[in-house]
Structures are given as structure tokens and as C-alpha cells.
Amino acid sequence: MPETTPRGLTRLAFGGDYNPEQWPESVWQEDVRLMREAGVTMVSVGIFSWALLEPSPGSYDFGWLDRVLALLHENGIRVDLGTPTVVPPAWFYRAHPEALPVTAEGVRYEFGSRGAICHSNADYRAAAASITTKLAERYGNHPALAMWHVHNEYGVPVSACYCDSCAAHFRRWLADTHGSVEAVNEAWGTAFWGQRYTGLDQINPPRATPTVGNPGQALDYKRFADATIRENFRAERDILHRLSPGVPVTTNFMTALSQCDSMDYWAWGREVDLVTNDHYLITDGRRTHVNLAMAADITRSVAGGAPWLLLEHSTSGVNWQPRNPAKAPGQMARNSLAHVARGSDGAMFFQWRQSRRGAEKFHSAMLPHGGTDTRVWREVAELGATVGSLAAVQGTRTEADVALLWDWPSWWAQNLAWRPSEDHDPRERADSFYEALYDRHLTVDFAHPEADLSKYPLVVVPALYLMTEAAGNNVREYVENGGTLLVSYFSGIVDEQDAVHEGAYPGALREVLGLTVEEFSPLLRGERVRLTGPDGSEPTGDVWTEFVVPRGADTVWTYADGLTAGRPAVTRHRLGEGTAWYVSTRLDAQGLDVLIGRAADDARIAPRADLPRDVEVVRRSGESGSFLFVINHTVSDAKVPLDAPGTELLTGERAAGRLAVPAGAVRVVRLDG
């Protein structure tokens, strides 16, 4: 079995992308001196260096990289060594212009950015395998090597190509996946609009068409594009496993729903030895620490609950959003330690030294343009000491309270054209349900719809338009065996080929929810409906309503107005030993909180009213002990009750009863026992 932890790293990872090739060698000694001062334990090297390592076809220059790795090793800094296959050199594209990707509109991209790759191109695949082999042969046993870093942020910025090479590859993929053209016709429903094929050779990628194309074809092409990229990752990974045994191989994911929507990370998580992730705050007015927590929870879940590694985030502002504010004092530490609380065995950044040239010269770094006499540098050095004090946390696992079902192919299918309402956004539903759980201080595992759910008292389904029959059976058995299920509207509607399940909506969820839906009734922009219940509450909804018919379920809230007035809006169904809730509209925040509270009561999850809002409390446990992370995102001091006494690792003080956490601060208590 491959190793799953960075080789030789005995503490939490702390560091970032190191790009010494951007600087004269006279700077390198200063770099490593300052790395040691900041407590850096590992850096990522060589990710964008193909043009320097192979300046002309078959001609290699490893001297500079030899010197960099030797210098890092001499200073006790481990290396995450990249294969530079995200940016082939200019000479490669001059020789193989067909390796540049083509858009659905038929436009071929030019060289000059990054990630401009047709992943079906045989010349690219051969060149990538060649440079990876050369690197593995030279550095596979290097004493500084901790792990291998293949490519960079697959799927960003190009996730699919529509060229003729991809068309041929797609046909082969269809033959392997479906077996015959008849099976493809059946899966895609090509009888509609006369789209039937009589041979696989007639099928092209879903290129631009006069109006909406076939949704089954579009969904399969998303699967194909994702699978094709994974093929290329596996090819490099297998070379590294063969030539550099015992060294884990990874690639940096972007699991946040706000940052990448083209990779099926459930599938990707099974391919890497160690799950790693890049996360950047999206400054869209939302509570950014909630999005961060959600991304960390997704990443841990993709890792199967095992420790993972934050491979990139920013020390302060980024440079690629319309507006890029700096992080507030202390926010860098809170962001970093929130990832650690939720399972990361370290906190790394892009990048070590801020670039003077290129597209990301205004992206913050560990060592800013202003050098060591800056707020960012002082906070970096302080954070390095903090991370160094948490060595005992390494290898422990985060404890979750509830599960949220999520599936990337379902997201892809939901976002295809011509759905009942463009205002229904599965990401928004996931964000909103997650935020409501976060505000109840519940730690969330994300789970595949067909995964074992038995350990969770509550399972939430915010948006699963596509559900297989197996997934439907899985959640039904979960409820029958005593679980509590909460489902939001427009879930369970279609199967894996985007075909509506036979019979009434909601298809795969009819039985477990104890109801049918006669008709969807989306609302116009700005329209709202009132709901009423026996408790006198009157939440409101927008975006969506439905004509719900109970088939065993009890009505909890009823529509008070609108086209569906008098019809059930929220239902509760007892099935076997458990309970299934259904909400058929987009509730306001207060209504959603009440609904989740009712479901949590059914699940016998005790409320945590003694914890202040935006004070994050997360537990990691393992052989080395149990660690309580408390992160105060507010401007007020807070006191948090402790279940047991312990030692606060950042101050060394004893803690018992109620833990004092200053405004904007983090505390980590190693609990006794």
C-alpha cells in the first residue's frame, strides 16, 4: 500500500509554494534563513518549471533544482515536489499546436496562460510521462522528498476540450461505458427531436448547437472529461509509484463549491495517496469563515475522514477577484487553524515569496514585497510557532455530528439547460443548509448518496436532483433503521442518465418521504409565499413551491397563499424506526433554522445554546489524545464550556470549566483522559 503521510514530516506541515526560479540564486540563502525563522517545515517546488527543466525537446537542466533541493535539505525543510505538467513549454505547443484545447464554439486557445491542455492529446500524454519519468529517476530517493505533487489544480481553468481528438476519445469512452450505440440512444433518449444515431462514429462532443442540445450527451461529456483528466493523473502517479516507492503522490484539489464544479471529487479521492486541497476566500459578502469550514469538511469527507492537507491558501488578499480586500489582523491564523480543526495536518500557502512579475504579483504571500517589516510577515512567523506547538494533533481525526449528502454528477445534471427555474441553485441550497447546521454548532461530514450512513443521527439532502435507485434504497434503509432524514425540494427526480424516474415525483424518494408531487410550481423573481403551522409560526418561502400530496406523511406547515395555498409545504413521515422530513420551498433563514431544529430533535441531537454565534468548536481525536479547537470569529471575548479539563496548547495554561477565548483568537485544548 502507498504511504499516506508526507515522508519524514514529523510535525504539521507549514510553508507554501516555493518558486526560486523567479529569483537570482543570491536570494535563496535568505529564503531558507527566513523559512527557518518562520517555522517552515515543507515547501512545494517545481510546479511550473517544465520550460526550465526541459528547455528544448529531450534536453534537460536539473542543476538549479539539484541546488534548491540540497539547500532545503541542509536546512531541514521537506519538499513536496511537483511534476510541471500543468504548463508545457512554448516549444512543445509550437511542435504540437493541436494539444491546445478547443472550446465548444470551435475556438482553439493560445499558449500564454496555464492549464491550456487537451487531455486527450497523445503528444501531451507522452511528453508529460517523459518529464515525470525523468524527475522520478533523478529525485525519487532524494532525502528531502516528502511527497509528489502531480500537475496543479486539475479542471481549472479548462475542464473540457471539444477537438477532434476528444471526439474520437469520447466515442471510445462511450463504447466502454455503454457497450453499443443502441445503449447510448437509450441512455440519452435520442428518440426525442430525432437525434438517434446508427453508429458511434456519428457522435461528436456537445459542441455549440442552434438551441439546447441533448442533456444526456452533455452529462456524459462532463463525466468523460473528468475521467480523461483522471487518466492522465493516474499515468503520472503510476510512474512515480514505480520509480519512487514509499513516497505518497497527490494533486491539489479545489473542493469548495465556490471554486471548482467540474471534478467528481468522490472519484478523485480514491486515486490520490493523500488528499490535499487549495482554498481561497470568496469575498462576495458572505461570512467567509463559513465557506472555509464547508470546504474543509468536504475535503475531509473526500478523504474518507482521514487527515488531509491544506496545500494552498492566502496569507492576505488574492488578486483574481473583482475586489480583493486584505485579511484582518488575526484572520490568517483563524483561517489556517480552522482548516486544521477540520482535519488538515498542516497549513500551507501560495506562495512563499511574493512575485515581482507575472499575473499573480499582487497575490499575497508569506514574505511580502515589503519584506519582514510588515504585518503579514509578523503574523506568518507567529503562526509558524503556533502550528509548531500542535504537533500532537497530527494524525488525529475530526469528529462529525451529522451528514450532508452531495454528489458532483447530480450538480452537473441540475445545472444543464431548461430546468423549471434558473433561480434554483444547488450550490446555494448546499451553502444555506450547511450554514444553518454550522450556526447550530454541528460539525458536518459530506457523504456520497450511496455511502454507509448508519453512524449519523441526522442526514440532510439539500439538493440531489439526480439520485440512483441504489441511493434511494440507501436512504430508505437508513430511515427504516432509525435515522432522521431531511430533504429539500427537487431531489430524487432523475436517474444517472438524467431520465425522470418512472412514476410520480420525487422518484427515488417517494417511498421514504411518504408523498408524491403532482407538479412543480416555481415562483417568479421576487415572489414569496407564507407558510402556517399548528405552532403559530409563519415562515416564508421563495423560488419554488410544489403541489404535494401526502401518502402517509403528516403535514407540518401548509402554504397560506400563492397557487399552492392550502397544500402541504413541509411534511414529516414516520417510516420504520426513523423519520423523514420534506420541505417543498426555499425557506427563509429563520424558517430553515426552525426546520433543522425540529429534525435535530427527532435525531436526539442536543441543542448547543450555550455556544455563541460565530464561535467555532470542533474536536479532533486519536491515539495522541482528544483536542478541542475553539475559534472566535467575533469582535467580542467569549467563554466556552469544556466537557473535561485540559491544557491549552497555545498558551500552556490549564483550562477547566469555561474556556476564555479573546475576540478573534484561537484556543486548542488537549483534554485530559
XYZ file of C-alpha atoms in Angstrom:
673
model
C 0.000 0.000 0.000
C 1.322 3.513 -0.815
C 2.231 5.806 2.058
C -0.496 8.275 3.010
C 1.540 10.810 5.002
C 4.421 13.024 3.832
C 7.655 11.112 4.269
C 9.865 12.382 7.073
C 7.424 15.081 8.221
C 7.116 14.639 11.983
C 5.186 17.861 12.609
C 2.273 19.611 10.956
C 3.101 20.948 7.501
C 3.733 24.689 7.403
C 5.057 26.507 4.357
C 3.996 27.182 0.812
C 4.749 27.109 -2.893
C 8.420 27.987 -3.347
C 9.394 29.310 -6.764
C 13.139 30.017 -6.538
C 13.391 30.115 -10.328
C 11.770 33.563 -10.173
C 14.759 34.895 -8.220
C 18.559 35.029 -8.536
C 20.420 32.372 -6.555
C 21.763 35.075 -4.251
C 18.241 35.276 -2.764
C 17.958 31.559 -1.986
C 20.115 31.636 1.150
C 17.964 34.436 2.551
C 14.850 32.421 1.701
C 15.867 29.369 3.707
C 17.097 31.515 6.614
C 13.710 33.206 6.813
C 11.894 29.903 6.337
C 13.636 28.577 9.423
C 12.793 31.770 11.301
C 9.129 31.361 10.369
C 8.982 27.679 11.341
C 8.515 26.367 7.785
C 8.538 22.559 7.638
C 7.698 21.876 3.968
C 7.552 23.733 0.647
C 6.156 22.846 -2.789
C 8.725 23.129 -5.578
C 8.806 22.864 -9.367
C 5.102 23.039 -10.168
C 5.511 25.475 -13.098
C 9.091 24.634 -14.105
C 8.813 22.437 -17.199
C 10.298 25.066 -19.527
C 13.351 25.391 -17.261
C 13.795 21.681 -16.643
C 13.469 20.797 -20.337
C 14.442 23.962 -22.247
C 14.317 22.120 -25.584
C 12.942 18.711 -26.576
C 14.936 15.980 -24.840
C 17.473 18.443 -23.390
C 17.357 18.722 -19.589
C 18.729 21.133 -16.995
C 18.366 19.834 -13.454
C 21.309 21.694 -11.959
C 19.297 24.537 -10.453
C 16.758 22.131 -8.957
C 19.567 19.964 -7.548
C 20.908 23.016 -5.726
C 17.491 24.072 -4.439
C 16.675 20.632 -3.024
C 20.117 20.324 -1.447
C 19.751 23.719 0.203
C 16.311 22.872 1.568
C 17.528 19.507 2.850
C 20.516 21.079 4.598
C 18.094 23.355 6.430
C 15.690 20.613 7.475
C 12.864 21.622 5.132
C 10.883 18.834 3.458
C 9.858 19.068 -0.208
C 6.564 18.495 -1.974
C 7.992 18.048 -5.471
C 5.777 18.948 -8.418
C 5.520 17.389 -11.831
C 5.277 20.524 -14.007
C 2.708 19.130 -16.415
C 0.164 21.934 -15.947
C 2.161 24.210 -18.290
C 4.013 22.542 -21.175
C 6.760 24.728 -22.678
C 6.243 27.067 -25.625
C 8.406 24.799 -27.800
C 6.005 21.932 -27.139
C 2.996 23.882 -28.393
C 4.940 25.114 -31.408
C 5.546 21.470 -32.336
C 2.075 20.272 -31.260
C -0.483 23.101 -31.581
C -3.282 20.535 -31.583
C -2.520 19.945 -27.866
C -4.148 23.301 -27.128
C -7.807 22.863 -26.134
C -10.774 23.849 -28.294
C -13.968 25.408 -26.926
C -17.465 24.137 -27.692
C -17.710 27.040 -30.174
C -14.659 25.777 -32.070
C -12.109 28.343 -30.842
C -8.634 26.978 -30.094
C -6.918 28.615 -27.139
C -3.403 30.040 -27.416
C -0.319 29.468 -25.297
C 0.401 32.086 -22.640
C -1.665 31.123 -19.596
C -1.740 27.885 -17.625
C -3.736 24.695 -17.855
C -4.331 25.097 -21.603
C -4.298 21.361 -22.292
C -6.268 18.892 -24.372
C -6.101 15.893 -22.050
C -6.918 13.512 -24.907
C -3.882 14.584 -26.916
C -1.380 11.739 -27.328
C 1.618 14.042 -27.710
C 0.830 15.800 -24.448
C 0.410 12.482 -22.678
C 3.742 11.220 -23.968
C 5.578 14.430 -23.053
C 4.030 14.502 -19.569
C 5.040 10.894 -18.960
C 8.569 11.663 -20.148
C 9.237 14.646 -17.857
C 7.620 12.821 -14.929
C 9.873 9.811 -15.541
C 12.977 11.996 -15.657
C 12.053 13.678 -12.378
C 11.275 10.384 -10.649
C 14.520 8.801 -11.815
C 16.549 11.727 -10.535
C 14.755 12.620 -7.300
C 12.723 9.543 -6.361
C 15.030 8.762 -3.432
C 16.145 12.301 -2.602
C 16.457 12.753 1.180
C 14.413 15.986 1.108
C 11.485 14.429 -0.760
C 8.328 14.188 1.349
C 5.670 13.731 -1.345
C 4.939 14.138 -5.049
C 2.592 16.819 -6.361
C 1.205 15.920 -9.810
C 0.111 18.770 -12.109
C -1.790 21.643 -10.427
C -5.494 22.260 -9.765
C -6.883 19.914 -12.413
C -10.056 21.275 -14.003
C -9.050 24.925 -13.558
C -9.286 26.882 -15.799
C -10.064 24.348 -18.577
C -12.008 21.208 -17.738
C -13.068 20.052 -21.196
C -11.857 20.215 -24.780
C -14.073 19.715 -27.840
C -11.498 18.988 -30.548
C -11.430 16.043 -32.957
C -9.013 14.086 -30.731
C -11.505 14.419 -27.892
C -14.327 13.360 -30.215
C -12.500 10.112 -31.058
C -11.643 9.553 -27.399
C -15.275 10.244 -26.383
C -16.513 7.577 -28.797
C -14.136 5.042 -27.253
C -15.308 6.062 -23.800
C -18.950 5.640 -24.841
C -18.201 2.155 -26.188
C -16.536 1.200 -22.909
C -19.244 2.803 -20.773
C -22.421 1.865 -22.629
C -21.317 -1.016 -24.861
C -23.171 -0.115 -28.054
C -24.748 2.726 -29.987
C -28.166 1.287 -29.127
C -27.360 1.633 -25.431
C -26.223 5.226 -25.985
C -29.502 6.019 -27.770
C -31.423 4.543 -24.852
C -29.373 6.374 -22.214
C -29.653 9.742 -23.940
C -33.262 9.405 -25.068
C -32.337 10.242 -28.653
C -35.827 9.366 -29.856
C -36.649 12.922 -28.779
C -36.074 15.536 -31.505
C -34.920 12.868 -33.952
C -31.403 12.643 -32.526
C -30.980 8.886 -32.977
C -27.530 7.582 -34.020
C -26.873 4.445 -36.044
C -23.132 4.337 -35.318
C -20.795 5.665 -32.645
C -18.748 7.326 -35.383
C -21.631 9.811 -35.833
C -21.270 11.150 -32.284
C -19.297 14.299 -31.522
C -18.761 16.220 -28.296
C -21.667 18.509 -27.340
C -20.449 21.412 -29.432
C -22.417 24.609 -29.985
C -25.887 23.961 -31.442
C -28.699 26.329 -32.514
C -30.692 25.604 -29.350
C -30.383 23.335 -26.330
C -28.627 20.078 -27.088
C -29.207 16.637 -25.639
C -28.872 16.748 -21.821
C -27.835 13.086 -21.603
C -24.994 13.743 -24.019
C -23.932 16.857 -22.094
C -23.936 14.978 -18.791
C -21.932 12.086 -20.221
C -19.407 14.527 -21.668
C -18.842 16.026 -18.232
C -18.213 12.524 -16.922
C -15.911 11.789 -19.855
C -13.895 14.993 -19.393
C -13.431 14.302 -15.699
C -12.466 10.674 -16.358
C -9.994 11.697 -19.071
C -8.185 14.080 -16.756
C -8.053 11.342 -14.102
C -6.473 9.019 -16.674
C -3.621 11.492 -17.055
C -3.215 11.835 -13.309
C -3.078 8.051 -12.910
C -0.458 7.773 -15.639
C 1.872 10.158 -13.795
C 1.027 8.673 -10.405
C 1.864 5.156 -11.546
C 5.246 6.287 -12.891
C 6.016 7.885 -9.536
C 4.870 4.837 -7.576
C 7.124 2.622 -9.681
C 10.237 4.787 -9.582
C 9.792 6.409 -6.161
C 8.233 3.748 -3.911
C 7.183 4.725 -0.422
C 6.580 8.377 -1.302
C 2.925 9.479 -1.373
C 1.514 11.020 -4.552
C -1.155 13.699 -4.574
C -2.604 16.538 -6.604
C -4.179 19.660 -5.176
C -7.978 19.641 -5.265
C -10.280 22.664 -5.164
C -13.244 21.125 -3.343
C -15.018 24.352 -2.362
C -18.259 24.560 -4.321
C -17.373 28.222 -4.905
C -14.169 27.315 -6.753
C -14.462 24.202 -8.932
C -17.525 22.431 -10.296
C -16.011 20.148 -12.941
C -14.295 17.392 -10.926
C -16.050 14.444 -9.283
C -14.033 14.577 -6.091
C -15.583 11.373 -4.732
C -13.828 9.596 -7.608
C -10.648 11.670 -7.283
C -10.359 10.953 -3.560
C -9.899 7.264 -4.346
C -6.963 7.955 -6.680
C -4.575 10.003 -4.528
C -2.476 8.666 -1.669
C -3.131 11.793 0.397
C -5.992 14.210 -0.210
C -4.810 17.813 -0.453
C -6.774 20.967 -1.137
C -6.430 24.617 -2.133
C -8.889 27.075 -0.632
C -9.355 30.797 -1.182
C -11.917 33.064 0.456
C -14.620 34.294 -1.903
C -15.317 37.899 -0.955
C -18.930 38.043 -2.113
C -20.407 39.451 1.070
C -20.976 36.092 2.718
C -19.476 35.006 6.025
C -16.213 33.757 4.570
C -15.335 31.592 7.563
C -18.468 29.501 6.935
C -17.449 28.807 3.335
C -13.982 27.903 4.624
C -15.389 25.443 7.167
C -17.605 23.906 4.494
C -14.679 23.423 2.103
C -12.606 21.825 4.859
C -15.464 19.474 5.748
C -15.894 18.494 2.093
C -12.167 17.819 1.761
C -12.061 15.674 4.902
C -15.073 13.749 3.626
C -13.449 13.142 0.239
C -10.507 11.764 2.246
C -12.848 9.290 3.929
C -12.461 11.051 7.270
C -8.684 10.629 7.286
C -6.318 13.551 7.854
C -5.736 15.628 4.730
C -3.537 18.619 3.922
C -4.293 22.252 3.096
C -1.745 22.777 0.330
C -2.647 26.367 -0.598
C -4.460 29.327 0.866
C -3.588 33.019 1.098
C -1.867 34.988 3.814
C -3.991 38.022 2.950
C -5.719 39.283 -0.210
C -5.710 37.491 -3.552
C -5.613 39.219 -6.946
C -8.132 37.497 -9.202
C -11.487 38.667 -7.827
C -13.162 41.959 -8.766
C -12.275 43.287 -5.304
C -9.511 41.769 -3.183
C -9.547 43.006 0.414
C -6.733 42.261 2.835
C -7.343 39.852 5.682
C -7.942 41.472 9.046
C -5.306 41.121 11.766
C -5.508 37.589 13.159
C -7.649 36.306 10.301
C -4.780 34.407 8.703
C -4.330 32.368 11.881
C -8.058 31.765 12.283
C -8.359 30.629 8.670
C -5.352 28.329 8.964
C -6.355 26.751 12.265
C -9.968 26.284 11.153
C -8.644 24.016 8.400
C -6.504 22.178 10.950
C -9.501 21.791 13.268
C -11.453 20.163 10.457
C -8.798 17.592 9.639
C -5.850 19.193 7.849
C -2.437 18.074 9.063
C -0.969 21.471 8.299
C -1.472 24.893 6.742
C 0.398 25.873 3.588
C 0.132 28.914 1.350
C 0.542 30.211 -2.149
C 3.268 31.334 -2.113
C 6.489 31.798 -0.109
C 7.913 34.983 -1.661
C 5.582 37.441 -3.397
C 6.296 37.676 -7.130
C 7.520 40.894 -8.730
C 6.332 39.920 -12.208
C 3.614 37.851 -13.785
C -0.128 37.518 -13.373
C -0.097 36.974 -9.584
C 2.292 39.686 -8.419
C -0.453 41.276 -6.313
C -1.429 37.938 -4.708
C -0.316 37.980 -1.072
C 2.492 35.683 0.097
C 4.263 34.585 3.251
C 7.113 37.012 2.521
C 5.519 40.190 1.070
C 7.082 42.759 -1.230
C 7.691 44.832 1.887
C 9.805 42.106 3.462
C 9.995 41.256 7.152
C 8.952 44.675 8.446
C 5.304 44.012 7.595
C 2.206 42.891 9.442
C 1.816 39.849 7.198
C 5.351 38.610 7.910
C 4.961 39.061 11.652
C 1.689 37.112 11.576
C 3.298 34.387 9.439
C 6.131 33.954 11.949
C 3.678 33.893 14.852
C 1.502 31.351 13.048
C 4.543 29.168 12.373
C 5.213 28.995 16.097
C 1.542 28.226 16.760
C 1.430 25.411 14.210
C 4.672 24.067 15.674
C 3.007 23.758 19.090
C 0.290 21.498 17.660
C 2.464 18.539 16.644
C 0.423 16.181 18.821
C -2.661 16.852 16.666
C -1.017 15.207 13.626
C -2.839 12.061 12.555
C -5.974 12.587 14.649
C -9.434 12.684 13.091
C -12.202 15.265 13.240
C -15.441 14.138 14.872
C -18.651 14.909 12.961
C -22.242 15.192 14.191
C -24.350 14.981 11.017
C -24.046 14.160 7.316
C -24.946 16.193 4.246
C -25.440 14.233 1.016
C -23.705 15.694 -2.026
C -22.871 14.401 -5.497
C -20.983 16.203 -8.245
C -22.732 14.466 -11.211
C -26.061 15.488 -9.684
C -24.796 19.088 -9.599
C -23.731 18.819 -13.233
C -27.117 17.453 -14.270
C -29.042 20.062 -12.276
C -27.114 22.875 -13.945
C -27.892 21.787 -17.507
C -30.256 23.968 -19.518
C -34.028 24.092 -19.381
C -34.809 23.247 -15.791
C -38.034 24.506 -14.130
C -36.359 27.601 -12.626
C -32.952 29.190 -13.098
C -33.321 30.616 -9.576
C -32.956 27.165 -8.024
C -29.233 26.767 -7.444
C -27.973 23.527 -5.863
C -24.842 25.245 -4.596
C -26.969 27.901 -2.880
C -29.066 25.173 -1.231
C -25.952 23.348 -0.031
C -24.486 26.606 1.280
C -27.694 27.540 3.096
C -28.279 24.171 4.743
C -24.621 23.964 5.709
C -24.712 27.451 7.224
C -27.802 26.562 9.250
C -26.051 23.451 10.608
C -22.891 25.478 11.282
C -24.909 28.013 13.278
C -26.167 25.144 15.433
C -22.507 24.228 16.067
C -22.851 20.899 14.299
C -19.781 19.516 12.532
C -20.732 18.162 9.113
C -19.467 15.212 7.133
C -20.345 15.236 3.438
C -21.355 11.819 2.150
C -21.970 10.160 -1.195
C -25.659 9.231 -1.581
C -24.789 5.522 -1.692
C -22.396 5.592 1.299
C -22.985 3.936 4.661
C -24.979 6.466 6.713
C -25.615 4.363 9.801
C -23.359 6.340 12.170
C -25.170 9.647 11.617
C -28.265 10.538 13.662
C -29.257 13.155 11.048
C -28.735 13.182 7.280
C -29.540 16.303 5.245
C -30.236 16.353 1.483
C -30.154 19.971 0.287
C -30.041 19.345 -3.481
C -29.900 15.915 -5.113
C -31.785 16.270 -8.381
C -30.034 13.136 -9.670
C -30.364 10.054 -7.467
C -29.751 6.486 -8.484
C -32.126 3.747 -7.444
C -29.369 2.464 -5.161
C -29.133 5.859 -3.458
C -32.889 5.930 -2.942
C -32.796 2.471 -1.379
C -29.865 3.532 0.777
C -31.637 6.491 2.382
C -34.840 4.485 2.807
C -32.958 1.779 4.720
C -31.224 4.463 6.756
C -34.588 5.850 7.905
C -36.147 2.429 8.468
C -33.254 1.602 10.780
C -33.807 4.673 12.936
C -32.181 7.592 11.120
C -33.614 11.065 10.635
C -33.627 12.402 7.058
C -34.269 15.976 5.917
C -34.802 16.525 2.169
C -35.182 19.739 0.206
C -37.235 20.198 -2.961
C -36.347 18.969 -6.481
C -34.397 15.993 -5.143
C -34.656 12.391 -6.332
C -36.105 13.431 -9.692
C -33.898 11.713 -12.304
C -31.645 8.676 -12.584
C -27.950 8.587 -13.501
C -28.732 9.307 -17.180
C -30.925 12.345 -16.414
C -34.062 10.329 -17.177
C -37.042 11.052 -14.920
C -37.715 8.119 -12.589
C -40.875 6.251 -13.575
C -43.988 7.366 -11.770
C -44.718 10.467 -9.748
C -42.121 12.839 -8.353
C -39.950 12.673 -6.288
C -38.977 9.396 -7.907
C -36.235 7.792 -5.858
C -37.548 9.418 -2.652
C -41.311 8.796 -2.913
C -41.413 5.889 -0.510
C -39.111 7.247 2.171
C -40.844 10.647 2.189
C -44.344 9.194 2.096
C -45.659 11.607 -0.531
C -45.918 12.440 -4.196
C -45.549 15.746 -6.004
C -48.150 16.347 -8.688
C -46.481 19.394 -10.182
C -43.652 21.854 -9.649
C -44.736 25.475 -9.306
C -41.651 27.710 -9.324
C -42.175 31.310 -8.278
C -41.364 34.379 -10.308
C -38.445 36.549 -9.248
C -39.378 38.477 -6.114
C -42.479 36.390 -5.326
C -42.841 34.995 -1.814
C -45.286 32.683 -0.077
C -46.300 32.394 3.564
C -46.430 29.130 5.453
C -48.524 28.385 8.538
C -48.271 25.680 11.170
C -50.051 24.470 14.287
C -47.404 26.146 16.451
C -48.406 29.552 15.081
C -45.150 30.103 13.197
C -45.307 31.772 9.779
C -42.040 31.327 7.863
C -41.822 32.476 4.272
C -40.502 30.833 1.130
C -39.418 31.923 -2.310
C -38.093 30.490 -5.622
C -40.087 27.252 -5.521
C -43.366 25.642 -4.469
C -44.958 22.271 -5.234
C -48.320 20.552 -5.263
C -47.542 17.952 -2.569
C -49.871 15.002 -1.901
C -49.196 13.135 1.373
C -49.121 9.334 1.030
C -48.538 8.562 4.692
C -46.645 11.729 5.616
C -48.056 14.249 8.075
C -48.348 17.925 7.181
C -46.284 20.193 9.438
C -46.526 23.524 7.604
C -49.088 24.497 4.955
C -48.906 27.088 2.193
C -51.025 30.066 3.271
C -51.093 31.826 -0.083
C -49.990 31.527 -3.676
C -51.017 28.947 -6.252
C -50.406 26.112 -3.774
C -52.402 27.690 -0.914
C -53.855 25.047 1.397
C -51.385 22.402 0.236
C -48.637 20.854 2.391
C -45.353 22.775 2.332
C -43.371 20.791 4.927
C -44.096 17.189 5.847
C -42.875 14.566 8.314
C -43.074 10.828 7.662
C -42.540 8.051 10.168
C -41.022 5.018 8.437
C -39.825 2.004 10.394
C -37.769 3.281 13.318
C -36.950 6.656 11.770
C -38.340 9.890 10.393
C -38.127 11.654 7.015
C -38.801 15.389 6.622
C -39.512 17.175 3.335
C -39.547 20.898 2.544
C -41.000 21.915 -0.819
C -39.961 25.573 -0.893
C -36.875 27.675 -0.224
C -37.431 28.739 3.375
C -36.070 31.974 4.763
C -33.128 31.639 7.170
C -35.300 31.690 10.280
C -37.678 29.077 8.906
C -34.816 26.839 7.830
C -33.289 27.083 11.304
C -36.592 26.066 12.905
C -36.972 23.159 10.476
C -33.443 21.870 11.139
C -34.123 22.234 14.857
C -37.223 20.047 14.554
C -35.312 17.412 12.600
C -32.431 17.570 15.108
C -34.929 16.961 17.909
C -36.131 13.841 16.098
C -32.496 12.762 15.804
C -31.985 13.368 19.542
C -29.217 15.889 18.897
C -28.988 18.103 21.957
C -29.078 21.841 21.209
C -25.921 23.833 21.938
C -27.453 27.111 23.004
C -24.529 27.848 25.343
C -22.174 28.473 22.386
C -22.059 31.978 20.882
C -22.717 32.512 17.185
C -19.544 32.507 15.066
C -17.525 30.817 17.762
C -16.439 27.597 16.131
C -15.960 24.488 18.307
C -14.547 21.360 16.658
C -12.958 18.237 18.116
C -10.128 16.059 16.766
C -9.303 12.741 18.425
C -6.875 9.873 18.002
C -4.177 7.856 19.707
C -2.397 11.026 20.844
C -5.481 12.352 22.629
C -8.569 14.499 22.165
C -8.195 18.125 21.071
C -10.863 20.808 21.225
C -10.410 23.700 18.781
C -12.254 26.906 19.648
C -12.091 29.690 17.047
C -13.619 33.044 17.891
C -14.599 34.804 14.669
C -16.286 37.659 16.559
C -15.115 41.029 17.920
C -16.132 40.083 21.470
C -14.477 37.843 24.049
C -16.229 34.516 24.525
C -16.432 31.772 27.116
C -16.983 28.200 26.009
C -17.913 25.314 28.352
C -15.482 22.379 28.448
C -16.624 18.789 28.854
C -13.354 17.976 30.619
C -10.300 19.860 31.881
C -7.135 20.004 29.869
C -4.114 22.002 28.758
C -4.397 24.867 26.303
C -1.600 24.218 23.811
C -1.054 27.755 22.517
C -0.545 29.333 25.952
C 0.422 26.304 28.030
C -2.221 27.197 30.614
C -4.577 24.779 32.347
C -8.218 25.014 31.280
C -11.328 23.845 33.121
C -14.988 24.772 33.420
C -15.364 27.585 30.896
C -12.596 28.414 28.458
C -11.961 32.106 27.844
C -11.315 32.871 24.163
C -10.453 36.503 23.364
C -12.036 38.246 20.387
C -10.525 36.996 17.124
C -8.401 34.392 18.900
C -7.979 30.618 18.703
C -7.550 28.179 21.560
C -6.709 24.479 21.338
C -7.263 22.378 24.451
C -5.737 18.942 24.833
C -8.369 17.332 27.031
C -7.334 15.135 29.958
C -8.021 11.447 29.824
